[in-house]
Tab-separated table of C-alpha atoms in Angstrom:
chain	number	residue	atom	x	y	z
A	172	MET	CA	115.333	131.101	61.404
A	173	SER	CA	113.809	130.027	57.993
A	174	ARG	CA	111.575	127.379	56.530
A	175	PRO	CA	111.032	124.836	59.356
A	176	PRO	CA	107.333	124.388	58.937
A	177	LEU	CA	107.494	123.274	55.325
A	178	LEU	CA	109.934	120.372	56.202
A	179	LEU	CA	108.089	119.176	59.066
A	180	ALA	CA	104.528	119.428	57.631
A	181	ALA	CA	105.677	117.485	54.471
A	182	ALA	CA	107.327	114.764	56.553
A	183	LEU	CA	104.170	114.124	58.504
A	184	ALA	CA	101.868	114.250	55.333
A	185	ILE	CA	103.961	111.397	53.875
A	186	THR	CA	103.935	109.512	57.178
A	187	VAL	CA	100.182	109.586	57.519
A	188	SER	CA	99.658	108.750	53.749
A	189	ALA	CA	101.868	105.766	53.807
A	190	ALA	CA	100.548	104.403	57.176
A	191	ALA	CA	97.012	104.632	55.764
A	192	ARG	CA	97.987	102.938	52.416
A	193	ALA	CA	99.706	100.179	54.449
A	194	GLN	CA	96.235	99.068	55.839
A	195	GLN	CA	93.923	100.419	53.017
A	196	ALA	CA	95.708	99.403	49.897
A	197	PRO	CA	97.115	95.809	50.365
A	198	ASP	CA	97.916	95.532	46.764
A	199	ARG	CA	100.597	98.265	47.346
A	200	CYS	CA	101.953	97.053	50.680
A	201	GLU	CA	102.816	93.610	52.006
A	202	ILE	CA	103.805	92.057	55.221
A	203	LEU	CA	107.549	91.391	54.973
A	204	ASP	CA	108.037	90.070	58.498
A	205	GLY	CA	105.901	89.346	61.588
A	206	VAL	CA	103.553	86.759	62.895
A	207	LEU	CA	99.762	86.949	62.258
A	208	LEU	CA	98.254	86.448	65.610
A	209	SER	CA	94.520	86.865	64.833
A	210	VAL	CA	92.153	88.010	62.075
A	211	THR	CA	88.411	88.181	62.090
A	212	ASP	CA	86.188	87.132	59.229
A	213	ARG	CA	86.964	89.625	56.490
A	214	THR	CA	83.273	89.532	55.399
A	215	MET	CA	82.268	91.216	58.760
A	216	PRO	CA	82.110	94.998	59.097
A	217	ASP	CA	84.439	94.914	62.214
A	218	GLU	CA	87.428	93.208	60.858
A	219	ARG	CA	90.499	93.264	63.189
A	220	ILE	CA	93.967	92.145	62.346
A	221	VAL	CA	96.792	91.644	64.806
A	222	LEU	CA	100.429	91.276	63.840
A	223	SER	CA	103.269	90.727	66.166
A	224	GLY	CA	106.920	89.790	66.396
A	225	SER	CA	109.087	92.405	64.755
A	226	VAL	CA	106.521	93.567	62.169
A	227	HIS	CA	107.775	94.893	58.850
A	228	ILE	CA	105.506	96.313	56.360
A	229	GLY	CA	106.841	97.314	52.977
A	230	CYS	CA	105.058	99.633	50.534
A	231	ALA	CA	105.495	100.970	47.112
A	232	GLY	CA	107.905	103.857	46.730
A	233	GLY	CA	110.465	102.564	49.169
A	234	VAL	CA	108.246	103.038	52.273
A	235	HIS	CA	108.956	100.837	55.239
A	236	LEU	CA	107.183	100.534	58.550
A	237	TYR	CA	108.497	98.551	61.631
A	238	ALA	CA	106.786	97.856	64.968
A	239	ASP	CA	106.678	95.124	67.678
A	240	THR	CA	102.848	94.974	67.190
A	241	ALA	CA	100.460	96.161	64.544
A	242	ILE	CA	96.729	96.325	64.956
A	243	SER	CA	94.115	97.274	62.444
A	244	GLU	CA	90.385	97.822	63.160
A	245	SER	CA	88.171	98.552	60.073
A	246	ALA	CA	85.023	99.413	62.143
A	247	THR	CA	86.788	102.203	63.994
A	248	GLY	CA	89.273	102.974	61.411
A	249	MET	CA	92.010	102.687	64.070
A	250	ARG	CA	95.588	101.615	63.016
A	251	ARG	CA	97.838	100.979	65.884
A	252	PHE	CA	101.614	100.480	65.881
A	253	ILE	CA	103.091	99.538	69.193
A	254	GLY	CA	106.647	99.159	70.386
A	255	ASN	CA	109.874	100.356	68.589
A	256	VAL	CA	107.903	102.003	65.759
A	257	VAL	CA	109.851	103.146	62.907
A	258	TYR	CA	108.475	104.780	59.664
A	259	ARG	CA	111.066	105.350	56.869
A	260	ASP	CA	110.954	106.588	53.354
A	261	SER	CA	113.491	108.123	51.085
A	262	MET	CA	113.295	111.522	52.732
A	263	LYS	CA	111.922	111.174	56.235
A	264	THR	CA	112.090	108.940	59.344
A	265	LEU	CA	109.696	108.802	62.235
A	266	THR	CA	110.290	106.896	65.430
A	267	ALA	CA	108.293	106.549	68.546
A	268	ASP	CA	107.126	104.027	71.116
A	269	ARG	CA	103.541	104.010	69.812
A	270	VAL	CA	101.735	105.458	66.770
A	271	ASP	CA	97.961	105.554	66.346
A	272	TYR	CA	96.226	106.555	63.167
A	273	PHE	CA	92.614	107.484	63.310
A	274	ALA	CA	91.359	107.000	59.685
A	275	LEU	CA	87.909	108.602	60.217
A	276	GLU	CA	89.514	111.767	61.633
A	277	GLU	CA	92.630	111.727	59.313
A	278	ARG	CA	94.692	112.273	62.511
A	279	LEU	CA	97.860	110.561	63.732
A	280	LEU	CA	99.222	110.430	67.344
A	281	ALA	CA	102.747	109.532	68.027
A	282	ARG	CA	103.785	109.022	71.727
A	283	GLY	CA	106.879	108.110	73.715
A	284	ASP	CA	110.260	109.359	72.647
A	285	VAL	CA	109.033	110.728	69.311
A	286	VAL	CA	111.837	111.693	66.749
A	287	LEU	CA	110.851	113.143	63.243
A	288	THR	CA	113.934	113.615	61.063
A	289	ASP	CA	114.228	115.092	57.606
A	290	ARG	CA	116.917	112.862	56.190
A	291	ASP	CA	117.708	115.284	53.337
A	292	ALA	CA	118.055	118.563	55.303
A	293	GLY	CA	118.913	116.996	58.599
A	294	SER	CA	116.029	118.773	60.386
A	295	VAL	CA	114.858	117.066	63.623
A	296	ILE	CA	111.960	117.452	66.009
A	297	ARG	CA	111.767	115.323	69.214
A	298	GLY	CA	109.596	115.151	72.227
A	299	PRO	CA	107.101	112.870	74.129
A	300	GLU	CA	104.142	113.393	71.987
A	301	LEU	CA	103.341	114.571	68.525
A	302	GLU	CA	99.884	114.829	66.823
A	303	TYR	CA	99.078	115.442	63.304
A	304	PHE	CA	95.881	116.315	61.429
A	305	ARG	CA	95.854	115.812	57.686
A	306	ALA	CA	94.556	118.450	55.259
A	307	THR	CA	91.077	117.326	53.990
A	308	GLU	CA	88.025	118.852	52.300
A	309	TRP	CA	86.811	120.172	55.626
A	310	ARG	CA	90.203	120.978	57.048
A	311	PRO	CA	92.014	123.176	54.403
A	312	ARG	CA	95.389	123.093	56.063
A	313	ALA	CA	97.326	120.387	57.870
A	314	ARG	CA	98.042	120.945	61.460
A	315	MET	CA	100.752	119.502	63.836
A	316	LEU	CA	100.947	119.714	67.615
A	317	ALA	CA	104.089	118.714	69.603
A	318	ARG	CA	103.578	118.652	73.305
A	319	GLY	CA	105.688	117.996	76.387
A	320	ARG	CA	108.373	120.578	75.815
A	321	PRO	CA	109.676	119.281	72.409
A	322	HIS	CA	112.964	120.359	70.904
A	323	ALA	CA	113.451	121.088	67.255
A	324	ILE	CA	116.770	121.435	65.283
A	325	LEU	CA	115.771	122.819	61.857
A	326	ARG	CA	118.036	123.155	58.881
A	327	ASP	CA	117.472	124.559	55.370
A	328	PRO	CA	117.914	122.094	52.619
A	329	ASP	CA	121.060	122.459	50.456
A	330	PRO	CA	120.410	125.093	47.798
A	331	PRO	CA	120.458	123.775	44.246
A	332	GLU	CA	123.670	124.095	42.249
A	333	PRO	CA	123.399	126.836	39.613
A	334	ALA	CA	123.398	125.536	36.097
A	335	SER	CA	126.379	126.500	33.876
A	336	ASP	CA	126.719	126.273	30.161
A	337	SER	CA	130.379	126.607	30.532
A	338	ALA	CA	132.677	123.550	30.795
A	339	THR	CA	134.779	125.596	33.294
A	340	VAL	CA	133.265	126.095	36.599
A	341	PRO	CA	134.737	128.903	38.629
A	342	GLU	CA	136.170	127.930	42.060
A	343	PRO	CA	133.560	128.911	44.903
A	344	PRO	CA	134.766	131.299	47.667
A	345	ALA	CA	136.730	129.652	50.436
A	346	ASP	CA	133.731	129.852	52.976
A	347	SER	CA	130.932	128.891	50.608
A	348	THR	CA	131.056	125.299	51.782
A	349	ALA	CA	130.165	126.220	55.333
A	350	ALA	CA	126.693	124.922	56.340
A	351	PRO	CA	124.091	127.389	57.429
A	352	GLU	CA	123.621	127.631	61.194
A	353	PRO	CA	120.669	125.466	62.394
A	354	PHE	CA	117.568	127.118	63.915
A	355	GLU	CA	116.879	125.500	67.379
A	356	VAL	CA	113.638	125.818	69.210
A	357	ASP	CA	112.595	124.760	72.723
A	358	ALA	CA	109.011	125.430	74.032
A	359	ASP	CA	106.406	123.873	76.165
A	360	SER	CA	104.389	123.162	72.984
A	361	MET	CA	104.766	123.753	69.262
A	362	GLU	CA	102.255	124.091	66.541
A	363	ILE	CA	102.579	124.085	62.735
A	364	VAL	CA	99.705	125.043	60.504
A	365	GLY	CA	99.966	124.507	56.768
A	366	GLU	CA	103.454	124.625	55.340
A	367	GLU	CA	104.512	128.054	56.766
A	368	ASN	CA	102.983	129.114	60.166
A	369	PHE	CA	104.751	128.137	63.244
A	370	ARG	CA	103.873	128.749	66.913
A	371	GLY	CA	105.802	128.030	69.928
A	372	SER	CA	104.205	128.487	73.309
A	373	GLY	CA	105.462	128.581	76.969
A	374	ASN	CA	108.886	129.549	77.888
A	375	VAL	CA	110.199	129.643	74.221
A	376	VAL	CA	114.023	129.593	73.621
A	377	LEU	CA	115.238	130.265	70.026
A	378	VAL	CA	118.820	130.001	68.969
A	379	ARG	CA	120.573	130.475	65.673
A	380	GLY	CA	124.245	131.083	65.675
A	381	GLU	CA	125.180	133.995	68.052
A	382	THR	CA	121.503	135.108	68.216
A	383	ARG	CA	119.153	133.890	70.839
A	384	GLY	CA	115.542	134.779	71.418
A	385	PHE	CA	113.301	134.324	74.530
A	386	GLY	CA	109.524	134.850	75.089
A	387	ASP	CA	106.278	133.470	76.422
A	388	GLU	CA	105.271	132.848	72.743
A	389	ALA	CA	106.869	132.826	69.368
A	390	LEU	CA	105.242	132.985	65.991
A	391	TYR	CA	106.859	132.412	62.592
A	392	ASP	CA	105.641	133.153	59.142
A	393	GLN	CA	107.719	131.355	56.495
A	394	ALA	CA	106.376	133.200	53.608
A	395	GLU	CA	106.947	136.737	54.932
A	396	GLU	CA	110.161	135.682	56.997
A	397	ARG	CA	108.888	137.309	59.978
A	398	MET	CA	109.261	136.079	63.717
A	399	ILE	CA	107.247	137.510	66.549
A	400	LEU	CA	108.201	137.136	70.284
A	401	THR	CA	105.740	138.145	73.027
A	402	GLY	CA	105.578	138.195	76.682
A	403	GLY	CA	108.767	139.246	78.257
A	404	ALA	CA	110.415	139.075	74.841
A	405	ARG	CA	114.214	139.168	74.692
A	406	VAL	CA	116.742	138.924	71.825
A	407	GLU	CA	120.511	138.513	72.550
A	408	GLY	CA	123.229	139.115	69.868
A	409	GLU	CA	126.955	139.050	70.094
A	410	ALA	CA	127.144	142.611	71.126
A	411	PHE	CA	123.552	143.638	72.142
A	412	THR	CA	120.515	142.754	74.173
A	413	LEU	CA	116.955	143.812	73.232
A	414	LEU	CA	114.049	143.566	75.691
A	415	ALA	CA	110.442	144.426	75.179
A	416	GLU	CA	106.829	143.107	75.701
A	417	ARG	CA	106.701	142.357	71.940
A	418	ILE	CA	109.442	141.945	69.482
A	419	ASP	CA	108.963	141.666	65.648
A	420	ALA	CA	111.953	140.361	63.766
A	421	GLN	CA	112.177	140.689	59.957
A	422	LEU	CA	114.726	138.236	58.474
A	423	ALA	CA	116.574	138.093	55.208
A	424	GLY	CA	117.590	134.514	54.772
A	425	GLU	CA	119.730	133.644	57.739
A	426	GLU	CA	120.320	137.165	59.039
A	427	LEU	CA	118.199	139.698	60.983
A	428	GLU	CA	117.269	142.644	58.839
A	429	ARG	CA	115.105	144.706	61.081
A	430	VAL	CA	113.635	144.330	64.542
A	431	VAL	CA	110.702	146.395	66.090
A	432	ALA	CA	110.286	146.347	69.845
A	433	ARG	CA	107.115	147.560	71.454
A	434	GLY	CA	106.163	148.003	75.139
A	435	MET	CA	108.916	149.830	77.041
A	436	ALA	CA	111.696	148.457	74.869
A	437	GLN	CA	115.393	148.599	75.973
A	438	LEU	CA	118.474	147.999	73.838
A	439	VAL	CA	121.708	147.590	75.578
A	440	GLY	CA	124.817	147.592	73.474
A	441	GLU	CA	128.478	148.000	74.046
A	442	GLU	CA	128.428	151.771	73.688
A	443	ILE	CA	124.879	152.966	74.236
A	444	GLN	CA	121.738	151.897	76.105
A	445	VAL	CA	118.255	153.158	74.603
A	446	ASP	CA	114.906	152.982	76.431
A	447	ALA	CA	111.708	153.814	74.729
A	448	PRO	CA	107.961	152.878	74.340
A	449	ALA	CA	108.882	151.764	70.820
A	450	LEU	CA	112.292	150.936	69.323
A	451	THR	CA	113.309	149.885	65.738
A	452	VAL	CA	116.705	148.326	65.171
A	453	PHE	CA	118.346	147.918	61.640
A	454	PHE	CA	120.963	145.180	61.021
A	455	ALA	CA	123.543	144.533	58.282
A	456	GLU	CA	125.135	140.974	58.277
A	457	GLY	CA	123.888	140.348	61.802
A	458	GLU	CA	125.312	143.594	63.249
A	459	VAL	CA	123.480	146.573	64.530
A	460	GLN	CA	123.690	149.662	62.231
A	461	ARG	CA	120.988	152.038	63.373
A	462	MET	CA	118.349	152.447	66.127
A	463	VAL	CA	115.287	154.646	65.989
A	464	ALA	CA	113.446	155.262	69.323
A	465	VAL	CA	110.007	156.989	69.373
A	466	ARG	CA	107.308	157.794	71.897
A	467	TRP	CA	104.676	156.226	69.598
A	468	LEU	CA	105.306	153.854	66.897
A	469	GLU	CA	102.048	154.929	65.027
A	470	PRO	CA	99.314	157.483	65.624
A	471	ARG	CA	96.999	156.397	68.479
A	472	THR	CA	93.283	156.266	67.654
A	473	GLY	CA	90.243	155.358	69.704
A	474	ASP	CA	87.116	156.878	71.449
A	475	GLU	CA	87.573	160.612	71.238
A	476	SER	CA	85.415	161.039	74.211
A	477	ALA	CA	87.484	158.825	76.464
A	478	PRO	CA	89.960	160.670	78.756
A	479	PRO	CA	93.497	160.543	77.666
A	480	GLY	CA	95.830	158.149	79.256
A	481	PRO	CA	99.012	159.158	80.958
A	482	PRO	CA	101.657	160.338	78.501
A	483	LEU	CA	104.345	157.866	77.422
A	484	PRO	CA	107.693	158.643	78.474
A	485	GLN	CA	110.339	160.099	76.101
A	486	PRO	CA	112.965	157.847	74.779
A	487	ARG	CA	116.181	158.014	76.491
A	488	ALA	CA	119.754	157.232	75.150
A	489	VAL	CA	122.694	156.822	77.534
A	490	ALA	CA	126.339	156.734	76.240
A	491	GLU	CA	129.576	156.626	78.326
A	492	THR	CA	129.692	160.302	78.755
A	493	PHE	CA	126.350	161.663	77.703
A	494	TRP	CA	122.622	161.013	77.950
A	495	MET	CA	119.769	162.658	76.139
A	496	THR	CA	115.986	162.450	75.907
A	497	ALA	CA	113.463	163.554	73.121
A	498	ASP	CA	110.374	162.652	71.421
A	499	SER	CA	112.426	160.652	68.970
A	500	ILE	CA	116.031	159.503	68.918
A	501	ASP	CA	117.963	158.217	65.924
A	502	ALA	CA	121.285	156.564	66.609
A	503	LEU	CA	123.646	155.763	63.807
A	504	ALA	CA	126.213	152.953	64.346
A	505	PRO	CA	127.925	151.843	61.172
A	506	ASP	CA	129.964	148.693	61.618
A	507	GLN	CA	128.518	148.493	65.121
A	508	ARG	CA	130.279	151.546	66.226
A	509	LEU	CA	128.387	154.590	67.574
A	510	ASP	CA	128.851	157.610	65.132
A	511	MET	CA	125.907	159.972	65.703
A	512	VAL	CA	122.885	160.370	67.904
A	513	ILE	CA	120.102	162.776	66.701
A	514	ALA	CA	117.327	163.698	69.144
A	515	VAL	CA	114.238	165.560	67.899
A	516	GLY	CA	111.387	167.167	69.720
A	517	ASP	CA	111.784	168.852	73.143
A	518	ALA	CA	115.345	167.408	73.221
A	519	TYR	CA	117.494	167.515	76.315
A	520	GLY	CA	121.056	166.286	76.781
A	521	GLU	CA	123.344	166.108	79.719
A	522	ARG	CA	127.146	165.368	79.939
A	523	ILE	CA	128.139	162.770	82.321
A	524	ASP	CA	131.446	163.676	83.901
A	525	THR	CA	133.472	163.521	87.147
A	526	VAL	CA	134.079	167.206	87.654
A	527	ALA	CA	134.440	167.956	91.334
A	528	ALA	CA	132.520	171.284	91.827
A	529	ASP	CA	131.171	172.719	95.050
A	530	VAL	CA	128.212	174.353	93.384
A	531	PRO	CA	124.436	174.254	93.793
A	532	ASP	CA	122.536	171.403	92.087
A	533	LEU	CA	120.999	173.942	89.734
A	534	VAL	CA	124.316	174.412	87.958
A	535	ALA	CA	126.026	171.132	88.808
A	536	HIS	CA	125.647	169.495	85.339
A	537	ASP	CA	126.518	170.614	81.668
A	538	TRP	CA	123.272	170.515	79.602
A	539	LEU	CA	121.785	171.379	76.274
A	540	ARG	CA	117.977	171.986	75.195
A	541	GLY	CA	116.685	172.657	71.870
A	542	ASP	CA	114.136	171.358	69.230
A	543	THR	CA	116.917	169.042	68.017
A	544	ILE	CA	120.168	168.053	69.629
A	545	THR	CA	122.916	166.130	67.475
A	546	ALA	CA	125.835	164.416	69.281
A	547	THR	CA	128.657	163.064	67.256
A	548	PHE	CA	131.377	160.543	68.309
A	549	VAL	CA	134.851	159.853	67.168
A	550	ALA	CA	137.392	157.103	67.883
A	551	ALA	CA	139.183	157.595	71.232
A	552	PRO	CA	142.851	158.395	71.034
A	553	ASP	CA	143.788	155.199	72.736
A	554	SER	CA	141.413	153.127	70.360
A	555	VAL	CA	142.934	150.528	68.240
A	556	PRO	CA	141.620	150.415	64.589
A	557	ALA	CA	139.969	147.212	63.641
A	558	ASP	CA	142.256	146.557	60.688
A	559	SER	CA	145.427	146.866	62.910
A	560	ALA	CA	144.186	144.301	65.407
A	561	ALA	CA	146.689	141.669	64.118
A	562	GLN	CA	150.190	142.958	64.057
A	563	ASP	CA	153.491	141.252	63.729
A	564	VAL	CA	155.032	140.342	67.152
A	565	VAL	CA	158.368	141.770	67.645
A	566	ASP	CA	160.925	139.196	68.732
A	567	PRO	CA	162.142	140.277	72.170
A	568	PRO	CA	165.455	139.734	73.700
A	569	VAL	CA	165.991	136.489	75.487
A	570	GLY	CA	164.093	136.447	78.768
A	571	GLU	CA	161.693	139.376	77.957
A	572	GLU	CA	158.029	139.340	77.074
A	573	PRO	CA	156.882	139.848	73.447
A	574	VAL	CA	156.091	143.448	72.300
A	575	GLY	CA	153.128	144.264	70.154
A	576	GLU	CA	149.623	142.798	69.397
A	577	THR	CA	149.272	139.154	68.582
A	578	ALA	CA	146.975	137.849	65.884
A	579	ASP	CA	144.556	136.727	68.498
A	580	ALA	CA	144.305	140.215	70.225
A	581	GLU	CA	140.917	141.618	70.594
A	582	PRO	CA	140.847	145.238	68.901
A	583	GLN	CA	140.043	147.871	71.490
A	584	ARG	CA	137.806	150.058	69.510
A	585	ARG	CA	136.341	152.898	71.660
A	586	VAL	CA	134.455	156.201	70.811
A	587	VAL	CA	134.227	159.423	72.743
A	588	LEU	CA	131.898	162.415	72.501
A	589	ASP	CA	133.237	164.829	69.919
A	590	ARG	CA	130.693	167.637	69.816
A	591	LEU	CA	127.172	168.578	70.617
A	592	VAL	CA	124.872	170.875	68.589
A	593	ALA	CA	121.378	172.112	69.846
A	594	VAL	CA	119.043	173.911	67.349
A	595	GLY	CA	115.910	175.855	68.221
A	596	GLU	CA	114.018	178.641	66.560
A	597	ASP	CA	113.628	182.021	68.217
A	598	GLY	CA	116.118	181.257	70.972
A	599	GLY	CA	115.061	177.687	71.382
A	600	ALA	CA	118.545	176.436	71.935
A	601	ARG	CA	119.912	176.779	75.469
A	602	SER	CA	122.915	175.415	77.261
A	603	LEU	CA	124.686	175.610	80.600
A	604	TYR	CA	128.180	174.488	80.979
A	605	ARG	CA	130.981	174.815	83.486
A	606	PHE	CA	134.588	175.657	82.937
A	607	ARG	CA	137.789	176.565	84.652
A	608	GLU	CA	140.144	179.434	83.662
A	609	GLU	CA	143.334	178.090	82.298
A	610	GLY	CA	145.638	177.020	85.296
A	611	ALA	CA	142.715	176.820	87.722
A	612	GLU	CA	142.638	173.327	88.857
A	613	GLU	CA	140.898	173.650	92.163
A	614	GLY	CA	137.801	175.468	93.540
A	615	PRO	CA	134.479	175.793	92.037
A	616	PRO	CA	134.261	176.486	88.286
A	617	SER	CA	132.811	179.267	86.254
A	618	VAL	CA	129.235	178.763	84.822
A	619	ASN	CA	128.043	179.926	81.507
A	620	TYR	CA	124.408	180.116	80.592
A	621	LEU	CA	123.627	180.777	76.871
A	622	VAL	CA	120.401	181.303	74.769
A	623	ALA	CA	120.718	181.197	70.978
A	624	ASN	CA	119.256	179.563	67.753
A	625	ARG	CA	122.223	177.234	67.449
A	626	ILE	CA	124.725	176.192	70.034
A	627	GLU	CA	127.791	173.875	69.342
A	628	LEU	CA	129.921	172.583	72.073
A	629	VAL	CA	133.317	171.156	70.840
A	630	MET	CA	134.663	168.474	73.075
A	631	ARG	CA	138.306	167.267	73.772
A	632	GLU	CA	139.280	164.638	76.225
A	633	GLY	CA	135.948	164.793	77.887
A	634	LYS	CA	136.062	168.643	78.387
A	635	ILE	CA	134.528	171.540	76.605
A	636	GLN	CA	137.149	172.817	74.301
A	637	ALA	CA	135.169	175.633	72.353
A	638	VAL	CA	131.591	177.020	72.127
A	639	HIS	CA	130.025	178.434	68.927
A	640	ALA	CA	126.683	180.160	68.993
A	641	GLU	CA	124.387	181.700	66.262
A	642	GLY	CA	121.400	183.946	66.457
A	643	ALA	CA	120.261	186.537	68.921
A	644	LEU	CA	122.492	185.686	71.866
A	645	LYS	CA	121.594	185.983	75.435
A	646	GLY	CA	123.071	184.624	78.551
A	647	MET	CA	125.196	185.237	81.627
A	648	ASN	CA	128.551	184.247	82.986
A	649	LEU	CA	128.932	183.405	86.750
A	650	GLN	CA	132.328	183.657	88.203
A	651	PRO	CA	133.252	181.760	91.464
A	652	GLY	CA	133.264	184.299	94.500
A	653	ARG	CA	136.521	184.980	96.263
A	654	PRO	CA	136.738	184.357	99.918
A	655	PRO	CA	137.034	187.675	102.102
A	656	ALA	CA	140.500	188.617	103.008
A	657	THR	CA	141.453	188.141	106.593
A	658	PRO	CA	141.402	191.482	108.496
A	659	PRO	CA	144.742	192.748	109.872
A	660	ASP	CA	143.589	192.789	113.512
A	661	SER	CA	141.896	189.831	115.352
A	662	GLY	CA	141.144	188.535	118.730
A	663	ALA	CA	139.350	190.677	121.452
A	664	ALA	CA	140.018	193.898	119.699
A	665	GLY	CA	138.531	192.687	116.434
A	666	ALA	CA	135.466	191.411	118.390
A	667	SER	CA	135.007	194.656	120.062
A	668	LYS	CA	134.972	196.485	116.809
A	669	GLY	CA	132.465	194.126	115.350
A	670	ALA	CA	130.255	194.477	118.456
A	671	ALA	CA	130.473	198.365	118.111
A	672	ALA	CA	129.583	198.189	114.479
A	673	GLY	CA	126.711	196.040	115.305
A	674	GLY	CA	125.542	198.191	118.016
């Protein structure tokens, strides 16, 4: 996602300058082919020249211009090139069905299957119409507009080879010759201002390698290496999807470095989903490493006399077996594997399980509350480490299937909840959890309610293995009731005794 505006703006500047020189500086350009159909008296102010029949104009510096017809009008400053128009120099090529140059406005308009190519880097922009405004004294920066849903394939030029004073040049790494991924853009219209500001408007689609971006509008600042998507913005990576009203992406060369999503952002990953008013995602080598979700990205300011608006919802993080809410949530995922989630500010967490329990809704879930809740995760017992994904295949006996993982097997790395810690001053940590006595597999579980300064729940195989608490402890333990024993007598005699007791 880097440096497309510089390539395209430079290409169009050369195109316009050469086209103007071809008509205004005959001592530098000459007609190499074509038939002169008409020419007015050159002493008149409205001189008009018409060339036809495979027109070929050559200019100094290796510039060539081809067209079926070329028309020059000195009174209006119009230069028209019609039919199979081709402009070519040592670096750029522009082709179109028609190119009009308005000398008085310093403006070029190319129409009909327009293709602009950077021959050095391989960048291409194509579409039905392209308009270019040259930089002038009254127009400080050049401007280009491409309309009719253009498509751009933008590549970085090859980096210069480093100089070496040694006669022996070390061998480059094996993958150093791989070309950088191109940056592709589709939009209803595109605008490039100067040499570094790009805007795509209307159903924008951005693609680079495994990363795709979507939005109503895209802005790119080459100098700051910053991309902004707005209006139903979405970014899709190999293992994540990020949605928001606005997404700011900070790039580092070819890779995403940091993404800030605003406006009910949602990140969906392989192991966690995070919803928040504002969400920041940090990357390393294109992979998610950390996510920070907050209620507000920055302090809100405004008219103090205005009534406050509705409070923004707390961020919410959902993993396979646990979900939590808080004023801010920080999820650490080194190597794109969930490691720790820290919830701060009126934090609440609840375990997701499949325990069958005939108990009231009030005690139907295991939960924690506190000023801060920390959830840690570990590799599941059945998880395959990444470095053992490719193992040797054991040769099986004849007629049997191979045993073991093949080199192409996908590693099954999965994490599970390891422990939960709630912290709160002056008994601010609270928990409710259910458990069954050893050997009791059926019936309602026991329920334990605990208040402390620090509560730690240790998990194993999705169940609470141990509980540790610190501070002034309070709480209660609720045991399941036992059904009343069946009375020895029954029937009419029993009914009579009951009636007598009731009377």
